[in-house]
Short mmCIF file of C-alpha atoms in Angstrom, two decimals:
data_model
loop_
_atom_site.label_atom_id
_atom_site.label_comp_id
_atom_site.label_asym_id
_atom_site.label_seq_id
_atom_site.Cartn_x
_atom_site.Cartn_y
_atom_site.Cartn_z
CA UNK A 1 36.02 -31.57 15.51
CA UNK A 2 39.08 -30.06 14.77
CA UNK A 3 38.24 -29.74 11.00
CA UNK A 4 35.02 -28.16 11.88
CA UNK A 5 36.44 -25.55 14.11
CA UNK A 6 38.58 -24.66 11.13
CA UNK A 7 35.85 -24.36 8.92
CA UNK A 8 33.91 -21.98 11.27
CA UNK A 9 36.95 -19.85 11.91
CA UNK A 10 37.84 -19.50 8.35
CA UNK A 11 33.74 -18.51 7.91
CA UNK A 12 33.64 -16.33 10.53
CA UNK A 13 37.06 -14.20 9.09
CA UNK A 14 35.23 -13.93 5.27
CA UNK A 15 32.40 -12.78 6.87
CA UNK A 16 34.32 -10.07 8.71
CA UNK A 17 35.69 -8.83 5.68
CA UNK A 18 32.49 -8.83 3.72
CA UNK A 19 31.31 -6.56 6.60
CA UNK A 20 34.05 -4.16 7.02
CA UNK A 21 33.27 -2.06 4.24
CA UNK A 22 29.61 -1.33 5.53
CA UNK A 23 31.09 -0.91 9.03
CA UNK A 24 33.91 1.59 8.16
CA UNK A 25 31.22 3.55 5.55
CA UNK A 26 28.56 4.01 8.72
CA UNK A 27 31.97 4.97 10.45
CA UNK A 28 32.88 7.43 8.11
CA UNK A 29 29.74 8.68 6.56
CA UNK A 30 27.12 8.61 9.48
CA UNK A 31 24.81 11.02 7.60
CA UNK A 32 23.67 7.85 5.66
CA UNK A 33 21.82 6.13 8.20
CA UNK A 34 19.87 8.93 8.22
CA UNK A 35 19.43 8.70 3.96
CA UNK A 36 21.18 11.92 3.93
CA UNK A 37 23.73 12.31 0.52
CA UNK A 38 26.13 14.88 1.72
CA UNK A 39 28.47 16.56 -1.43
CA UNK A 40 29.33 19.65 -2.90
CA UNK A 41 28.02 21.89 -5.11
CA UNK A 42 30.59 22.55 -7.93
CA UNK A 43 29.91 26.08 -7.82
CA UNK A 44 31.90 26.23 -4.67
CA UNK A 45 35.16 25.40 -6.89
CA UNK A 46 34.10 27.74 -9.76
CA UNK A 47 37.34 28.80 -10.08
CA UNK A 48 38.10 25.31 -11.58
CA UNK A 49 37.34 22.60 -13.83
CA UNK A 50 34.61 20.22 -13.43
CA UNK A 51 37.27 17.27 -13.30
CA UNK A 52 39.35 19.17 -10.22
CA UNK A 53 35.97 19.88 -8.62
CA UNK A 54 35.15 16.44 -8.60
CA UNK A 55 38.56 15.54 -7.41
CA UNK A 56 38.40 18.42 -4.66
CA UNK A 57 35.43 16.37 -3.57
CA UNK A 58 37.03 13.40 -3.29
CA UNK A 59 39.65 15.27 -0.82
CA UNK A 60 36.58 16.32 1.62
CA UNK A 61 35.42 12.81 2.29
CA UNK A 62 32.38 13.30 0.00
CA UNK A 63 30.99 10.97 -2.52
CA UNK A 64 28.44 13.06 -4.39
CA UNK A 65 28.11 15.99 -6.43
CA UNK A 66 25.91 18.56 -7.71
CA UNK A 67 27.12 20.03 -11.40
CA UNK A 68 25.99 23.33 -12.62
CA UNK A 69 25.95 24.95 -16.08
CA UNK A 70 28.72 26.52 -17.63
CA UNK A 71 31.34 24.78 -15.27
CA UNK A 72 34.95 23.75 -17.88
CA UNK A 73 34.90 20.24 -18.01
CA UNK A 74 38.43 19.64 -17.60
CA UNK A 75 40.17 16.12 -17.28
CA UNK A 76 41.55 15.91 -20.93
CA UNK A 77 37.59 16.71 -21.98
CA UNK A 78 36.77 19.41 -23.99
CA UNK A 79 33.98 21.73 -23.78
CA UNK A 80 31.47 23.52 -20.88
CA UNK A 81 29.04 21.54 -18.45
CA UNK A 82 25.96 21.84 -20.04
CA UNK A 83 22.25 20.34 -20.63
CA UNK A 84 22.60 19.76 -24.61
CA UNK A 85 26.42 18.45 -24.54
CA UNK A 86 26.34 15.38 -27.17
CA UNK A 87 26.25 11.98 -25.67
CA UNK A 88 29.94 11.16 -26.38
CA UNK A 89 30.59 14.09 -24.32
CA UNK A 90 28.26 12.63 -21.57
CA UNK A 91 30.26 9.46 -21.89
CA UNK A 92 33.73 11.25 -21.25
CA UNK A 93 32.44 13.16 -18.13
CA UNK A 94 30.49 9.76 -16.45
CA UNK A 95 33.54 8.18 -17.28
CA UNK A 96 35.82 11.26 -15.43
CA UNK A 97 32.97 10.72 -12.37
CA UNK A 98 33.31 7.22 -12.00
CA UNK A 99 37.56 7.04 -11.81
CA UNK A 100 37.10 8.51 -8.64
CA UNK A 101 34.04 7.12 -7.11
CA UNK A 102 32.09 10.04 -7.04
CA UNK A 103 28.06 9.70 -8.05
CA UNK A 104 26.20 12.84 -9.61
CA UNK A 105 23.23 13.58 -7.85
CA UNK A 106 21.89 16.72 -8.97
CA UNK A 107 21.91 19.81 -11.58
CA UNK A 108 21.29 22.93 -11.43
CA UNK A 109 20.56 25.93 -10.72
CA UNK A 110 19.58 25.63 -14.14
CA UNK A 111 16.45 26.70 -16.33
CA UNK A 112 15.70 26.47 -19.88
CA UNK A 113 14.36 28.67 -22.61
CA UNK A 114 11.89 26.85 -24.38
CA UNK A 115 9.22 23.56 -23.93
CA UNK A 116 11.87 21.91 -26.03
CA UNK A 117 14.55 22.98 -23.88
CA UNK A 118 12.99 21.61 -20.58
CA UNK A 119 12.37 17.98 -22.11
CA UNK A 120 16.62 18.55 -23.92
CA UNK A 121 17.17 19.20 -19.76
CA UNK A 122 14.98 16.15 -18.73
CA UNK A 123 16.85 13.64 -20.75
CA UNK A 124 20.23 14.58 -20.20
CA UNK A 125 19.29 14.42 -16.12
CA UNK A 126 18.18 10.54 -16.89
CA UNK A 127 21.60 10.29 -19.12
CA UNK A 128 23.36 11.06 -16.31
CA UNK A 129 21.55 9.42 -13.67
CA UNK A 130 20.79 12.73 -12.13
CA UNK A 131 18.28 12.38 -9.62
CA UNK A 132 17.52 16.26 -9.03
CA UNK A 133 16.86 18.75 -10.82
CA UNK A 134 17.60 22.55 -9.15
CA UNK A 135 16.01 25.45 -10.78
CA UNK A 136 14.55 29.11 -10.53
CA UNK A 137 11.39 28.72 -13.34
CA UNK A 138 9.50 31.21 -14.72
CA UNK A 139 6.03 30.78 -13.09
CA UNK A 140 4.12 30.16 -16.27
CA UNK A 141 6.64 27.03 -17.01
CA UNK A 142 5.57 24.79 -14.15
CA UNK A 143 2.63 23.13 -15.01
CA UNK A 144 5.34 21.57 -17.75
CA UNK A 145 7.76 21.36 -15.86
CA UNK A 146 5.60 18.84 -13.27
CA UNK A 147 4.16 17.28 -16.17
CA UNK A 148 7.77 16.45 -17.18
CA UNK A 149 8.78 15.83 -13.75
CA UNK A 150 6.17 13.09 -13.69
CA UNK A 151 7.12 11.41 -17.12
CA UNK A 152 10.65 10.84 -16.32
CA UNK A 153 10.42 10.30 -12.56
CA UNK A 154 12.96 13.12 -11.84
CA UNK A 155 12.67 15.37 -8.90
CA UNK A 156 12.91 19.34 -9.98
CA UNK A 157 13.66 21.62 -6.58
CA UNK A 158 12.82 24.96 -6.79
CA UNK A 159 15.96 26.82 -4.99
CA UNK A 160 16.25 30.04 -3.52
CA UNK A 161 18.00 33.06 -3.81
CA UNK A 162 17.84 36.27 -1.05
CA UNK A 163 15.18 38.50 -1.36
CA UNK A 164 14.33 40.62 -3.82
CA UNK A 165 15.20 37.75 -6.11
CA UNK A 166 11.59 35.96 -7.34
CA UNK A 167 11.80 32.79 -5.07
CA UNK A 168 12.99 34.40 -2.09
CA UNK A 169 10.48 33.39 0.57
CA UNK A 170 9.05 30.01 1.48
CA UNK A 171 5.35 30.92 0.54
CA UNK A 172 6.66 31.95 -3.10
CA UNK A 173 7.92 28.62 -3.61
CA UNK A 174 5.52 26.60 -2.05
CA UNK A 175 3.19 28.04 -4.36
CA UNK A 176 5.30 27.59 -7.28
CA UNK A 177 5.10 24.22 -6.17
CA UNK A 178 1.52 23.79 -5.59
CA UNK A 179 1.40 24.73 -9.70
CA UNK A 180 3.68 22.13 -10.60
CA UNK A 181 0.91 20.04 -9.64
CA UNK A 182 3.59 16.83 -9.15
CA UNK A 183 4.84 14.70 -6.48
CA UNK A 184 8.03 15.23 -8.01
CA UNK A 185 8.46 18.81 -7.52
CA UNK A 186 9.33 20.54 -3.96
CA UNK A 187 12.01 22.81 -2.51
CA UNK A 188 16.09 23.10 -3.05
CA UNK A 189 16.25 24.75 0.45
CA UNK A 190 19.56 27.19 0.46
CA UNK A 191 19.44 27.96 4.47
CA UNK A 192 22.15 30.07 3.75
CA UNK A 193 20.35 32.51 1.68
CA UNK A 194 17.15 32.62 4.13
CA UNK A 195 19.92 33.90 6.40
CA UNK A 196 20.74 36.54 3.82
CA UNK A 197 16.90 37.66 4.24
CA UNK A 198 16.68 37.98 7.45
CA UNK A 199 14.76 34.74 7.90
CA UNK A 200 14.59 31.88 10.50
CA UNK A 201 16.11 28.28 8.48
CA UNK A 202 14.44 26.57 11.05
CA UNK A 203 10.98 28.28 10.73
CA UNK A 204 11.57 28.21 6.75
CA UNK A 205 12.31 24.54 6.75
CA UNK A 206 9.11 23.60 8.91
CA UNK A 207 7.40 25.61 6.21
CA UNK A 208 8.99 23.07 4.04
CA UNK A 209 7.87 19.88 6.08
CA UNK A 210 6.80 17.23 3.25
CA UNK A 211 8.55 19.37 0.55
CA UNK A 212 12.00 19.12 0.65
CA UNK A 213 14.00 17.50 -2.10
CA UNK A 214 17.92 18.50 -1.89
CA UNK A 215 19.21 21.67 0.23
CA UNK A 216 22.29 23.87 -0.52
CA UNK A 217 24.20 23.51 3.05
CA UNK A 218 25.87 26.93 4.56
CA UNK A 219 26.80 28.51 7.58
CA UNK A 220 27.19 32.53 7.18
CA UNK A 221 29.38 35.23 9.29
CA UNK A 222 26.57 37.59 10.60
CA UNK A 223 22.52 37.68 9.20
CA UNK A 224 22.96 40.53 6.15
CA UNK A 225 23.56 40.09 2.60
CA UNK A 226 27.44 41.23 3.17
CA UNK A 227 28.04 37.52 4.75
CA UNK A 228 30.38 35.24 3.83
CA UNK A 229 30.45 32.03 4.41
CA UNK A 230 32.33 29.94 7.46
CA UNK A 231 32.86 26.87 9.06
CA UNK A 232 29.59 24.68 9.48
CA UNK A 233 28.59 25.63 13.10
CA UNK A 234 30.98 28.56 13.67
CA UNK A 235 28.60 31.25 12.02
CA UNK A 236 24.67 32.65 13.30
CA UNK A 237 22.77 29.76 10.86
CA UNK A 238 22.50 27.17 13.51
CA UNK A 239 23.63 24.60 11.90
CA UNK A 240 22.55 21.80 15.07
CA UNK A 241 19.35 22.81 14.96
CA UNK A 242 19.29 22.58 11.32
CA UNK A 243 20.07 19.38 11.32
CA UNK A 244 17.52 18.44 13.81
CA UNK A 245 14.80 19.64 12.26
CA UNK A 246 16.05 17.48 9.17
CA UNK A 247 15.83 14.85 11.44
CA UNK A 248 12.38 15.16 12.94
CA UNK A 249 11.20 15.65 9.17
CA UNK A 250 12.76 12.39 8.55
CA UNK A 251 13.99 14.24 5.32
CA UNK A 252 16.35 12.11 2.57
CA UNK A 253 17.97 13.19 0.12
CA UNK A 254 21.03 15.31 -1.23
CA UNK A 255 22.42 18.65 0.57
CA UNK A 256 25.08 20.36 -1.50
CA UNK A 257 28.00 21.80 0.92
CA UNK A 258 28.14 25.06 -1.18
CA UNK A 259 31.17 27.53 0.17
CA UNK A 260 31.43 30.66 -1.63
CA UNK A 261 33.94 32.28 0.11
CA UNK A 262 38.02 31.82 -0.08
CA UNK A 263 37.70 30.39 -3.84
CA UNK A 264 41.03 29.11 -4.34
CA UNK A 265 41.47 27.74 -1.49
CA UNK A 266 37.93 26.53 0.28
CA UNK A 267 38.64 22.86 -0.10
CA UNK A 268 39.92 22.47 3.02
CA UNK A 269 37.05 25.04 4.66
CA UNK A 270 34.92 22.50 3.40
CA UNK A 271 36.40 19.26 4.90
CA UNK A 272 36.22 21.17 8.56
CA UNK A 273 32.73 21.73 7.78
CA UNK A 274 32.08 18.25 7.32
CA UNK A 275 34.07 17.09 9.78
CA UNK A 276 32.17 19.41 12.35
CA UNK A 277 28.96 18.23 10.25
CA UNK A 278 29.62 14.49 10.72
CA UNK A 279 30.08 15.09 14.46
CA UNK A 280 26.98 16.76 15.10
CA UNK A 281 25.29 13.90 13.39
CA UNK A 282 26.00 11.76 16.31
CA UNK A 283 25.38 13.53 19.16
CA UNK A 284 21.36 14.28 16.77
CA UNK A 285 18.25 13.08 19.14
#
C-alpha cells in the first residue's frame, strides 16, 4: 500500500511539473487563450539593430515579432533586413531569433516592384516561417498578389496609413481586398492611424468583421495627425473597447505593439502598455 502511495505521489509531482509551464504561460500571456500573438513591430526600435530589437522584445514580455525592410541586422550579422537577403543570411538571422525565443510572425510594410519581386517576397516569408505578409500594393498588383497568396498559403494584410495616404479608409481596403480575390488576403488594421483620420477604431474594425489578419496596436495623445503615441489605455483610442470588439469578432492572430514616440528609450513605454494590455484582457466579457 505503502509502495503504491509512493508511486502515485511521485506521479502526481511529474505531472505538476509537466503542467507548470502551460500554467505560468496562461499566467503570463493571457492574450493566448484568446489566439491573440501580441509583439512588436521593429519599427518601434528603428533607432536600432534588428538583433537589439529582438532583444528589446524579449525585455517587454513578448514572444513575437514583426520585421520590416531596411532594419541593420545587427548581432555579429552583416547586412539590412530585406526580402532578397541570400539564404545563409536567412540562416544567421533565424538563428539570432531563435537564441532568444522569439518567433517571427510577420513582414512588412513592404511592397515589391515587379511580378518577380512579389513571388522573391513570397518565398523568403515561407523561409522564414512568416505567417503575414503587411503591405500598401499598388491596386493593379492584387489579383497577383491573391493568386500568390493562395499558392503559398501566406496571409498578405493590407495596412493603413492616415488619410490622404491611398489606403486610408476601411472601404479603400476592403475593396482592395475584394480584388485580391483570396481567402488569404484581408486587413493589417493600424487603429492608431484611423485615430490620425479622425475615424472611430471601433466602427473601422466592425467594418473589418471577417477581415482581419494582424493589427498594428497604438494608443495616441489627442485625435489629429500631431499625436504621439502613449501608454495603452492612457490616450483617446479606447483601447478596452478595442479589445472587445476583438473579442466579439473572435479575431486571432498577430497585433504588432508599434510605439513611435520616445525612440531611444520606448522599451519600457512598451512593457507598461502591455502590462496595462494584459490586465484588460482579464477583466474582457
Amino acid at each position: 500500500m505503502n509502495y503504491s502511495r509512493r508511486i502515485i505521489g511521485s506521479l502526481l509531482v511529474l505531472l505538476a511539473v509537466m503542467l507548470a509551464p502551460s500554467i505560468s504561460k496562461a499566467q503570463d500571456r493571457p492574450e493566448e487563450k484568446l489566439g491573440w500573438k501580441l509583439g512588436t513591430q521593429a519599427y518601434s526600435f528603428n533607432r536600432f539593430t534588428f538583433a537589439e530589437a529582438v532583444a528589446k522584445t524579449d525585455s517587454c514580455k513578448l514572444k513575437f515579432i514583426e520585421a520590416y525592410p531596411g532594419q541593420t541586422i545587427g548581432g555579429g550579422v552583416e547586412g539590412k533586413m530585406d526580402f532578397t537577403m541570400p539564404a545563409e543570411k536567412r540562416a544567421q538571422v533565424l538563428k539570432l531569433l531563435k537564441d532568444k525565443g522569439i518567433t517571427l510572425v510577420a513582414f512588412g510594410v513592404v511592397n515589391a516592384d515587379s511580378p518577380e519581386g512579389w513571388r522573391q517576397l513570397f518565398e523568403f516569408a515561407k523561409a522564414m516561417g512568416i505567417k503575414n505578409i503587411n503591405t500598401e500594393p499598388k491596386q493593379e498588383d492584387l489579383p497577383l498578389i491573391g493568386k500568390l497568396a493562395s499558392e503559398f498559403k501566406i496571409k498578405v494584410s493590407i495596412h493603413n496609413h492616415p488619410n490622404p495616404t491611398h489606403y486610408w479608409s476601411p472601404e479603400i481596403v476592403l475593396n482592395a481586398i475584394q480584388l485580391a480575390n483570396s481567402e488569404y488576403v484581408g486587413a493589417c488594421a493600424d487603429i492608431g492611424h484611423w485615430v490620425r483620420s479622425g475615424l472611430d477604431p471601433i466602427a473601422c474594425l466592425q467594418k473589418y468583421k471577417g477581415h482581419i489578419n494582424h493589427l498594428h496596436f497604438k494608443d495616441l495623445s489627442e485625435k489629429s495627425r500631431d499625436a504621439h503615441d502613449v501608454h495603452w489605455g492612457t490616450g483617446v483610442g479606447n483601447i478596452k473597447g478595442v479589445m472587445q470588439e476583438l473579442k466579439n469578432q473572435k479575431f486571432k492572430g498577430m497585433m504588432s505593439a508599434e510605439y513611435e514616440y520616445n525612440w531611444l528609450a520606448n522599451s519600457a513605454d512598451i512593457a507598461a502598455s502591455v502590462e496595462n494590455f494584459r490586465t484588460y484582457v482579464k477583466e474582457l466579457k
